[in-house]
Tab-separated table of C-alpha atoms and ligand atoms in Angstrom:
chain	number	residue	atom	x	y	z
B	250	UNK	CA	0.000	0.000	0.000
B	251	UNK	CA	1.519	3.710	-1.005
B	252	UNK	CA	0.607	5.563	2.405
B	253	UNK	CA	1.501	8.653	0.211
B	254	UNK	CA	4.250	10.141	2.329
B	255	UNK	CA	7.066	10.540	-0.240
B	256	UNK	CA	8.757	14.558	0.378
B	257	UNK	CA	6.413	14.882	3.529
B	258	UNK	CA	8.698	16.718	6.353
B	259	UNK	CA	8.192	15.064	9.691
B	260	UNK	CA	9.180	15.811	13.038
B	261	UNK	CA	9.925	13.268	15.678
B	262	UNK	CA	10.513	14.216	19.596
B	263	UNK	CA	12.712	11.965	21.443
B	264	UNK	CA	13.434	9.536	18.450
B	265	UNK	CA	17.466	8.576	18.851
B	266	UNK	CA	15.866	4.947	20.630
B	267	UNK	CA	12.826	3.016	21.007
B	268	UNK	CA	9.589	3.594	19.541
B	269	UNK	CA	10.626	7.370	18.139
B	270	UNK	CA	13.638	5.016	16.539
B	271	UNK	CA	11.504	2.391	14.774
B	272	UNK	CA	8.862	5.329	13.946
B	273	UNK	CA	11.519	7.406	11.865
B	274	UNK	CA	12.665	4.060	9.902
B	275	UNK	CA	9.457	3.502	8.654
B	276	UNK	CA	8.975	7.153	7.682
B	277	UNK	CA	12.286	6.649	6.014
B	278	UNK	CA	11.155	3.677	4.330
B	279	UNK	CA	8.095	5.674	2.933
B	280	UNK	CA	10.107	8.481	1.698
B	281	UNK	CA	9.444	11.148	3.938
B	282	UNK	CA	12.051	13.414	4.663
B	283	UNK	CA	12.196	13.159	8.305
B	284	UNK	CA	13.894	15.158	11.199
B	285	UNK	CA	14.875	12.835	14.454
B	286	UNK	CA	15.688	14.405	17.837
B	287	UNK	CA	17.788	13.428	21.233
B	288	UNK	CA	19.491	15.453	24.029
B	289	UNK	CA	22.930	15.307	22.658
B	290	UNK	CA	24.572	15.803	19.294
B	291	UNK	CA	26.661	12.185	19.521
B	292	UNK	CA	23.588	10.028	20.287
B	293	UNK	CA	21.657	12.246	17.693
B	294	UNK	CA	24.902	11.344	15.246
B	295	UNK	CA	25.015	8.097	15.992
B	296	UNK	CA	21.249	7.176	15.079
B	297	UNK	CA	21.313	9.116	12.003
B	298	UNK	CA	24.359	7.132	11.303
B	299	UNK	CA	22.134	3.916	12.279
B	300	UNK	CA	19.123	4.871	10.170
B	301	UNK	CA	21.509	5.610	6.761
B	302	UNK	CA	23.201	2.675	6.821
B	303	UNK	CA	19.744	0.091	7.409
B	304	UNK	CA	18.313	2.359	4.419
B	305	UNK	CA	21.445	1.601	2.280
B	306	UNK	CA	21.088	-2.346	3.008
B	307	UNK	CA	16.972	-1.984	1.588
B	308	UNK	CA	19.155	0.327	-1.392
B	309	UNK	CA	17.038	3.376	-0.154
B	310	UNK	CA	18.458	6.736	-0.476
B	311	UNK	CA	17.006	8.622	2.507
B	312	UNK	CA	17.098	12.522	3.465
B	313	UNK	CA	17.110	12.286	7.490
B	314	UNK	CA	18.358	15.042	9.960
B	315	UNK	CA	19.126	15.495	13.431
B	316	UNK	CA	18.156	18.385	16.015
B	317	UNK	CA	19.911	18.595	19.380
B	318	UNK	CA	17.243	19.516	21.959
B	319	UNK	CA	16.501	18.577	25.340
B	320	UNK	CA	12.551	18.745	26.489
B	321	UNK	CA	13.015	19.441	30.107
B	322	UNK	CA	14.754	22.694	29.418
B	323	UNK	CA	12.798	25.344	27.787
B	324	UNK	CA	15.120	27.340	26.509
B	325	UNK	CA	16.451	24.285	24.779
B	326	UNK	CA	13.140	24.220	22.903
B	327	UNK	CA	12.958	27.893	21.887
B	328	UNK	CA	15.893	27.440	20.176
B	329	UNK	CA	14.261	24.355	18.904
B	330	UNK	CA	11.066	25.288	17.571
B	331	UNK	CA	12.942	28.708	16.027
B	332	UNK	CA	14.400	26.100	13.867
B	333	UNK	CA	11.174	24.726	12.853
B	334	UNK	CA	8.916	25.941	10.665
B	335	UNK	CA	8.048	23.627	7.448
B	336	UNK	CA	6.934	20.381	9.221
B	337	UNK	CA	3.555	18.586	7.463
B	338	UNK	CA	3.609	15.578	10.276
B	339	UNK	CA	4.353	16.210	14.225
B	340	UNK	CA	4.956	13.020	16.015
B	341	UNK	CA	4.435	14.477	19.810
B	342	UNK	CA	6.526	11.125	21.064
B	343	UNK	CA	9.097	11.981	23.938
B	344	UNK	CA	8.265	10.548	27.333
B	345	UNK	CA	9.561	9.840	30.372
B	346	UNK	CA	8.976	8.014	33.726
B	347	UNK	CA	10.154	6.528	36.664
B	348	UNK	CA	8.607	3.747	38.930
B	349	UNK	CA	8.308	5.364	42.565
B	350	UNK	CA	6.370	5.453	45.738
B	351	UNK	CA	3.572	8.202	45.279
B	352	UNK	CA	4.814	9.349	48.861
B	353	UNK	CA	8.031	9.522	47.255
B	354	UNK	CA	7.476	11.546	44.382
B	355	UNK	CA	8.218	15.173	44.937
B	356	UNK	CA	7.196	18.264	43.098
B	357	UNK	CA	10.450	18.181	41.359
B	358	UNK	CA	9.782	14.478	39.675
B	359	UNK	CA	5.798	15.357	39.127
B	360	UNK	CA	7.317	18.603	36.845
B	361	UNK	CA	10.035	17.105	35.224
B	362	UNK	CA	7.486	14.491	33.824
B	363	UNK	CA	4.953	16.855	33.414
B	364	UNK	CA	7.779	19.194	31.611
B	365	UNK	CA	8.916	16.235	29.069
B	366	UNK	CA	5.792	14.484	28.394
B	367	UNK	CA	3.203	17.010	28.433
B	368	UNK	CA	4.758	20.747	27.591
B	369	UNK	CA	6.717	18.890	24.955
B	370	UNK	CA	3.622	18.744	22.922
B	371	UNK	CA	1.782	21.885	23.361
B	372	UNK	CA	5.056	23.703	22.723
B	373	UNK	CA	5.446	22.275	19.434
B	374	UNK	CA	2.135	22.060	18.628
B	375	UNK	CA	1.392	25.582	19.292
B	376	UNK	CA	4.329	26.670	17.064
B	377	UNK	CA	3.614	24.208	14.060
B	378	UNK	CA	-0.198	23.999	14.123
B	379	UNK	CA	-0.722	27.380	12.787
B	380	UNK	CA	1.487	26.377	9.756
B	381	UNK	CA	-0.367	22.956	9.209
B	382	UNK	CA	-4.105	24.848	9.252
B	383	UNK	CA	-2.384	27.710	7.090
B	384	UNK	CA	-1.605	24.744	4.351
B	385	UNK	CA	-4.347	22.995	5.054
B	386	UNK	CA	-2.999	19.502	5.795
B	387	UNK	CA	-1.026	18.130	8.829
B	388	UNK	CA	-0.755	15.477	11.249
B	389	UNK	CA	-0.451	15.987	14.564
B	390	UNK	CA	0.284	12.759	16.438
B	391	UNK	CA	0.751	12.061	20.271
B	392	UNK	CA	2.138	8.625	21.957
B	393	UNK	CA	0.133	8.306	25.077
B	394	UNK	CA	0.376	5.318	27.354
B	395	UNK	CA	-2.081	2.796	28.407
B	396	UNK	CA	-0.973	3.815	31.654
B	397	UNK	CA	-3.474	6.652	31.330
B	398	UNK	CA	-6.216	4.564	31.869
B	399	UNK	CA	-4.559	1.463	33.723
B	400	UNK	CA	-2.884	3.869	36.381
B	401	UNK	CA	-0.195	1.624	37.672
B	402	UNK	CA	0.533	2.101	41.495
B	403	UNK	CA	4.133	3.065	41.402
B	404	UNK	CA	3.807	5.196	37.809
B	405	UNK	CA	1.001	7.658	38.872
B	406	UNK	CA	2.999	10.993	37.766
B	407	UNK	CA	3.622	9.355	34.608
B	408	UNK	CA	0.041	7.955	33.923
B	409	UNK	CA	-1.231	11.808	34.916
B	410	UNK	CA	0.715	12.808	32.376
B	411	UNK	CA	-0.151	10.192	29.596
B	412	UNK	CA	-4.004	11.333	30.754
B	413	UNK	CA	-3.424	14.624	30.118
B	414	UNK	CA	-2.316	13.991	26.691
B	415	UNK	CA	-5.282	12.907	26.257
B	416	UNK	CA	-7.460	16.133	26.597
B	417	UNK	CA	-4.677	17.815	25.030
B	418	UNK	CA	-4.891	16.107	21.641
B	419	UNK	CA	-8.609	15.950	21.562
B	420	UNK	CA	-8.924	19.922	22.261
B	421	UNK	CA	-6.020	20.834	19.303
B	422	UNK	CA	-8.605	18.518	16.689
B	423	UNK	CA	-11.191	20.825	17.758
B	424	UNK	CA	-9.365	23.539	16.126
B	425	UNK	CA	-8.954	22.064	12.918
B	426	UNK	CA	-12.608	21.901	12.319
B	427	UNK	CA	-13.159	21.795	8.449
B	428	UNK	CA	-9.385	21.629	7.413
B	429	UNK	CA	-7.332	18.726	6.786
B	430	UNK	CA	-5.299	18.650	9.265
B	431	UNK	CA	-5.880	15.932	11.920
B	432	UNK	CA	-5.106	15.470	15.142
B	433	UNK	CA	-4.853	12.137	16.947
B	434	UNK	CA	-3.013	10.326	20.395
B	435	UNK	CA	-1.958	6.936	19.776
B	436	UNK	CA	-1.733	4.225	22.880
B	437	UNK	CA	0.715	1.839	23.309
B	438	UNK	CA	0.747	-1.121	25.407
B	439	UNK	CA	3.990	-2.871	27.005
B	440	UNK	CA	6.648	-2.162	24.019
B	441	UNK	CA	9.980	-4.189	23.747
B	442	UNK	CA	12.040	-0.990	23.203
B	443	UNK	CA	15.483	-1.320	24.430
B	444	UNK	CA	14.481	-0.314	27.838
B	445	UNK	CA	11.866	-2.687	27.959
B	446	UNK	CA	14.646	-5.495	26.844
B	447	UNK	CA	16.807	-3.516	29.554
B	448	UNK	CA	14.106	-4.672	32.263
B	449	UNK	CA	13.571	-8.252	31.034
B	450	UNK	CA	17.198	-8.607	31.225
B	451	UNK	CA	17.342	-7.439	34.643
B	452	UNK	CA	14.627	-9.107	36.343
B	453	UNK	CA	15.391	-12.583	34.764
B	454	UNK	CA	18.905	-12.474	36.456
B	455	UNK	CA	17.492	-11.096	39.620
B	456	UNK	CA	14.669	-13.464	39.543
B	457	UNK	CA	17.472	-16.384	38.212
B	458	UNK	CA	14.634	-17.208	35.243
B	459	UNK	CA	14.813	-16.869	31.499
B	460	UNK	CA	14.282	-13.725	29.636
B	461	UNK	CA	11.615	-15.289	28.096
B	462	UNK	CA	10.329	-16.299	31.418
B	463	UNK	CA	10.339	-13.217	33.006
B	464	UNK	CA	8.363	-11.866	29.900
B	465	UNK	CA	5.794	-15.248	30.290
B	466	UNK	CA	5.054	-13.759	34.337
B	467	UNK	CA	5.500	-9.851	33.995
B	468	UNK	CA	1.877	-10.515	31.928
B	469	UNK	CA	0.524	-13.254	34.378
B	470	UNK	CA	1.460	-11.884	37.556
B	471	UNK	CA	1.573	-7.458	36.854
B	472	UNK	CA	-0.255	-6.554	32.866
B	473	UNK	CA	-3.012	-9.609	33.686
B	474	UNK	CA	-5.342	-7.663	31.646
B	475	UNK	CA	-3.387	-7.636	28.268
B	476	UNK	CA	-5.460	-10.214	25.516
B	477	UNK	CA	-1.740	-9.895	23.707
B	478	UNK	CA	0.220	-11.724	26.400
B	479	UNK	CA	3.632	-10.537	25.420
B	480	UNK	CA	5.478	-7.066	24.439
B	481	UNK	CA	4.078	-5.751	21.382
B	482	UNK	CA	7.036	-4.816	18.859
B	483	UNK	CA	8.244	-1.617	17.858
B	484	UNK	CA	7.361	-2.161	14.810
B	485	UNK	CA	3.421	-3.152	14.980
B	486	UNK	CA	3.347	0.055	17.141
B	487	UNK	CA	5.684	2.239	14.247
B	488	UNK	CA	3.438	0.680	11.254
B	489	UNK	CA	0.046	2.286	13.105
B	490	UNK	CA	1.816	5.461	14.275
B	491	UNK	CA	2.990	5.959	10.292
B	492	UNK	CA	-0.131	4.980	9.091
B	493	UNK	CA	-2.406	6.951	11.225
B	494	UNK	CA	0.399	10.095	9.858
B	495	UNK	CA	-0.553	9.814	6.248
B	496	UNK	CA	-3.022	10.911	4.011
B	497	UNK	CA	-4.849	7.819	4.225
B	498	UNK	CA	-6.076	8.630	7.277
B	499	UNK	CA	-7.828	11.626	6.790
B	500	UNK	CA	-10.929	10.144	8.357
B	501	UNK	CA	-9.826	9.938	11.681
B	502	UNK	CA	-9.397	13.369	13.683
B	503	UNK	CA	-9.674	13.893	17.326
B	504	UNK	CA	-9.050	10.014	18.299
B	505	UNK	CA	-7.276	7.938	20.860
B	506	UNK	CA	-6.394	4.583	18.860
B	507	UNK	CA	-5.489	2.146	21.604
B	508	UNK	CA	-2.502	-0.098	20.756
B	509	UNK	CA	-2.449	-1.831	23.859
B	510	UNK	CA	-2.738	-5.474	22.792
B	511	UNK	CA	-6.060	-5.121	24.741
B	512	UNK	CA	-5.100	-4.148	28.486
B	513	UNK	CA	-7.290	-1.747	28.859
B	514	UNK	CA	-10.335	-3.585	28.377
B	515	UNK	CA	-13.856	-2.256	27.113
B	516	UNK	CA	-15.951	-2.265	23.774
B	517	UNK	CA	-14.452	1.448	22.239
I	642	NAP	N1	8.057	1.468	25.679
I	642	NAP	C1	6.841	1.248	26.126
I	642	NAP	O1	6.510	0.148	26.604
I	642	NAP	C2	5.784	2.322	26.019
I	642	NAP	C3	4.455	1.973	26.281
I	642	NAP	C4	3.467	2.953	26.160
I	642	NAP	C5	3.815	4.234	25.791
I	642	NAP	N2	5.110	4.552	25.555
I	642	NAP	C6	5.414	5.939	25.185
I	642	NAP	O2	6.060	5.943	23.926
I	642	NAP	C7	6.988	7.023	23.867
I	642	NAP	C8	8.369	6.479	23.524
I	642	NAP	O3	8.730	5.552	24.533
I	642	NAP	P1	10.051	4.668	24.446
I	642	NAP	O4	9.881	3.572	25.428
I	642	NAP	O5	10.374	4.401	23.046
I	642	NAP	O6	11.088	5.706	25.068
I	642	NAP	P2	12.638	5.532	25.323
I	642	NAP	O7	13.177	4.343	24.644
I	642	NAP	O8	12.876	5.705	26.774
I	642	NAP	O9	13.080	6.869	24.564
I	642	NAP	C9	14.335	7.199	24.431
I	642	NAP	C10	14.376	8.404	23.510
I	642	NAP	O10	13.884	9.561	24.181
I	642	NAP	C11	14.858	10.583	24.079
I	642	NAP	N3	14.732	11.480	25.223
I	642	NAP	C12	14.634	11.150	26.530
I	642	NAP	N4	14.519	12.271	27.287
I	642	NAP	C13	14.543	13.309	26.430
I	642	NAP	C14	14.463	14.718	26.586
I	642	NAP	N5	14.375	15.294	27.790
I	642	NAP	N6	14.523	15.510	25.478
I	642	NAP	C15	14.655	14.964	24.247
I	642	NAP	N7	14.728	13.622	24.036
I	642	NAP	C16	14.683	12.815	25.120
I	642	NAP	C17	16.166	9.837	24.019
I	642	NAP	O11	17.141	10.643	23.424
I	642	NAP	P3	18.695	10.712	23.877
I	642	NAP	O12	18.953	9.562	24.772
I	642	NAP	O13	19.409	10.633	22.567
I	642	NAP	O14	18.817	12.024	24.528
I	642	NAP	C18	15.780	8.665	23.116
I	642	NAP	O15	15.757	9.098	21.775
I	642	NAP	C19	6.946	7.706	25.236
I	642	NAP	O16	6.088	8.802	25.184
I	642	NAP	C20	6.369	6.638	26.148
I	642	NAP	O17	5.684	7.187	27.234
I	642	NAP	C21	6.116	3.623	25.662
């Protein structure tokens, strides 16, 4: 299928690892000219170096950038978003978390998530929306969590944050009333991103079990409620993040598409 993205300019927060990674290959693999970010200029180098060298091996000539920016500093992003301006596709992607005690979590942690995974977003999207309804086409898309619904005990910062989301994306598609632009949150389920792999790894030799064991009881014993029973892949979540960006999708605007491998339940 041509998703119809060949010369489209796309910007993608956070996208030197994980999901942002495995988002920007397949925007590379469409032909979209595509613009990654990460906090410093080696790891930025180093992924761009990564992405031209799996496009040479499928004998694709790409056109991918990097930008140096770092979401929990705003001054980092003002320099950022001076930088942008042509951008058809926003992928709102960069997130953060970390698995406390609510008792523990002080004002500093709740801002710094609420900083990376929430002001990320309406910063850019308030700079590049105008420019996408002045065209009259963009995408707008934002990576929430099925934490936002699922609310995991020690991840409540995090899941207010992928909740907020939420609200956010669903009052921007109000804007674009009559246009076509679009604006839609995507939400993932248990990913095996390197961190996830990271985790795996760790509690199999804390737990002395296989990897593949410790994958088998993190969904019996703590994500009961997923139908999938295992990690989805970056991939199956890159291939509905890419498609959802394209013009193919122009009938879907102010919509959470879960990708959750069914954890969080319900009929919508
Ligand atoms: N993985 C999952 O299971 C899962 C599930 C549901 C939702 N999600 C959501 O999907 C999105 C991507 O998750 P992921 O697991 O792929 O993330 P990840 O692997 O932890 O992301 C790493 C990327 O984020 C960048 N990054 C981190 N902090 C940054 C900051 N302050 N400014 C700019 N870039 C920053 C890193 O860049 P550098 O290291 O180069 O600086 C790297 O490119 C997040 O919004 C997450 O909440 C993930």
């Amino acid at each position: 299928m041509d998703l119809k993205l060949e010369g489209k300019k796309v910007f993608i927060s956070g996208s030197t690892a994980g999901i942002g990674y495995g988002v920007a290959q397949k925007f590379l693999q469409e032909g979209a000219h595509v613009m990654i970010n990460g906090r410093t200029a080696s790891s930025v180098e180093k992924a761009i170096d990564r992405l031209k060298s799996d496009a040479l091996r499928m004998d694709n000539e790409v056109v991918v950038e990097g930008v140096v920016a770092d979401f929990s500093n705003k001054r980092s992003i003002e320099t950022l978003t001076q930088g942008l301006s042509d951008i058809d596709i926003l992928i709102n992607n960069v997130g953060i978390y970390s698995s406390q005690s609510f008792f523990k979590t002080t004002d500093e942690d709740w801002q710094r998530q609420y900083e990376v995974n929430v002001m990320s977003g309406v910063r850019l999207s308030r700079h590049l929306l105008p420019k996408m309804l002045d065209k009259d086409w963009g995408r707008v898309l934002f990576i929430s969590s099925e934490c936002a619904t699922l609310v995991p005990a020690d991840l409540i910062a995090y899941s207010t944050t992928k909740a907020a989301i939420l609200a956010i994306s669903r009052g921007l598609a109000q804007l674009t009333k009559g246009s076509g632009v679009t604006v839609n949150t995507v939400i993932p389920g248990s990913t095996m991103t390197e961190g996830a792999d990271q985790f795996l790894s760790d509690l199999a030799e804390k737990e002395g079990k296989s990897k593949a064991d410790a994958e088998s009881d993190f969904f019996k014993e703590v994500r009961t409620s997923s139908l999938l029973q295992r990690f989805a892949t970056v991939e199956e979540i890159a291939n509905s993040i890419v498609y959802l960006s394209s013009p193919l999708a122009s009938a879907t605007n102010g919509a959470a598409i879960k990708l959750d491998g069914g954890s969080m339940g319900g009929i919508l």
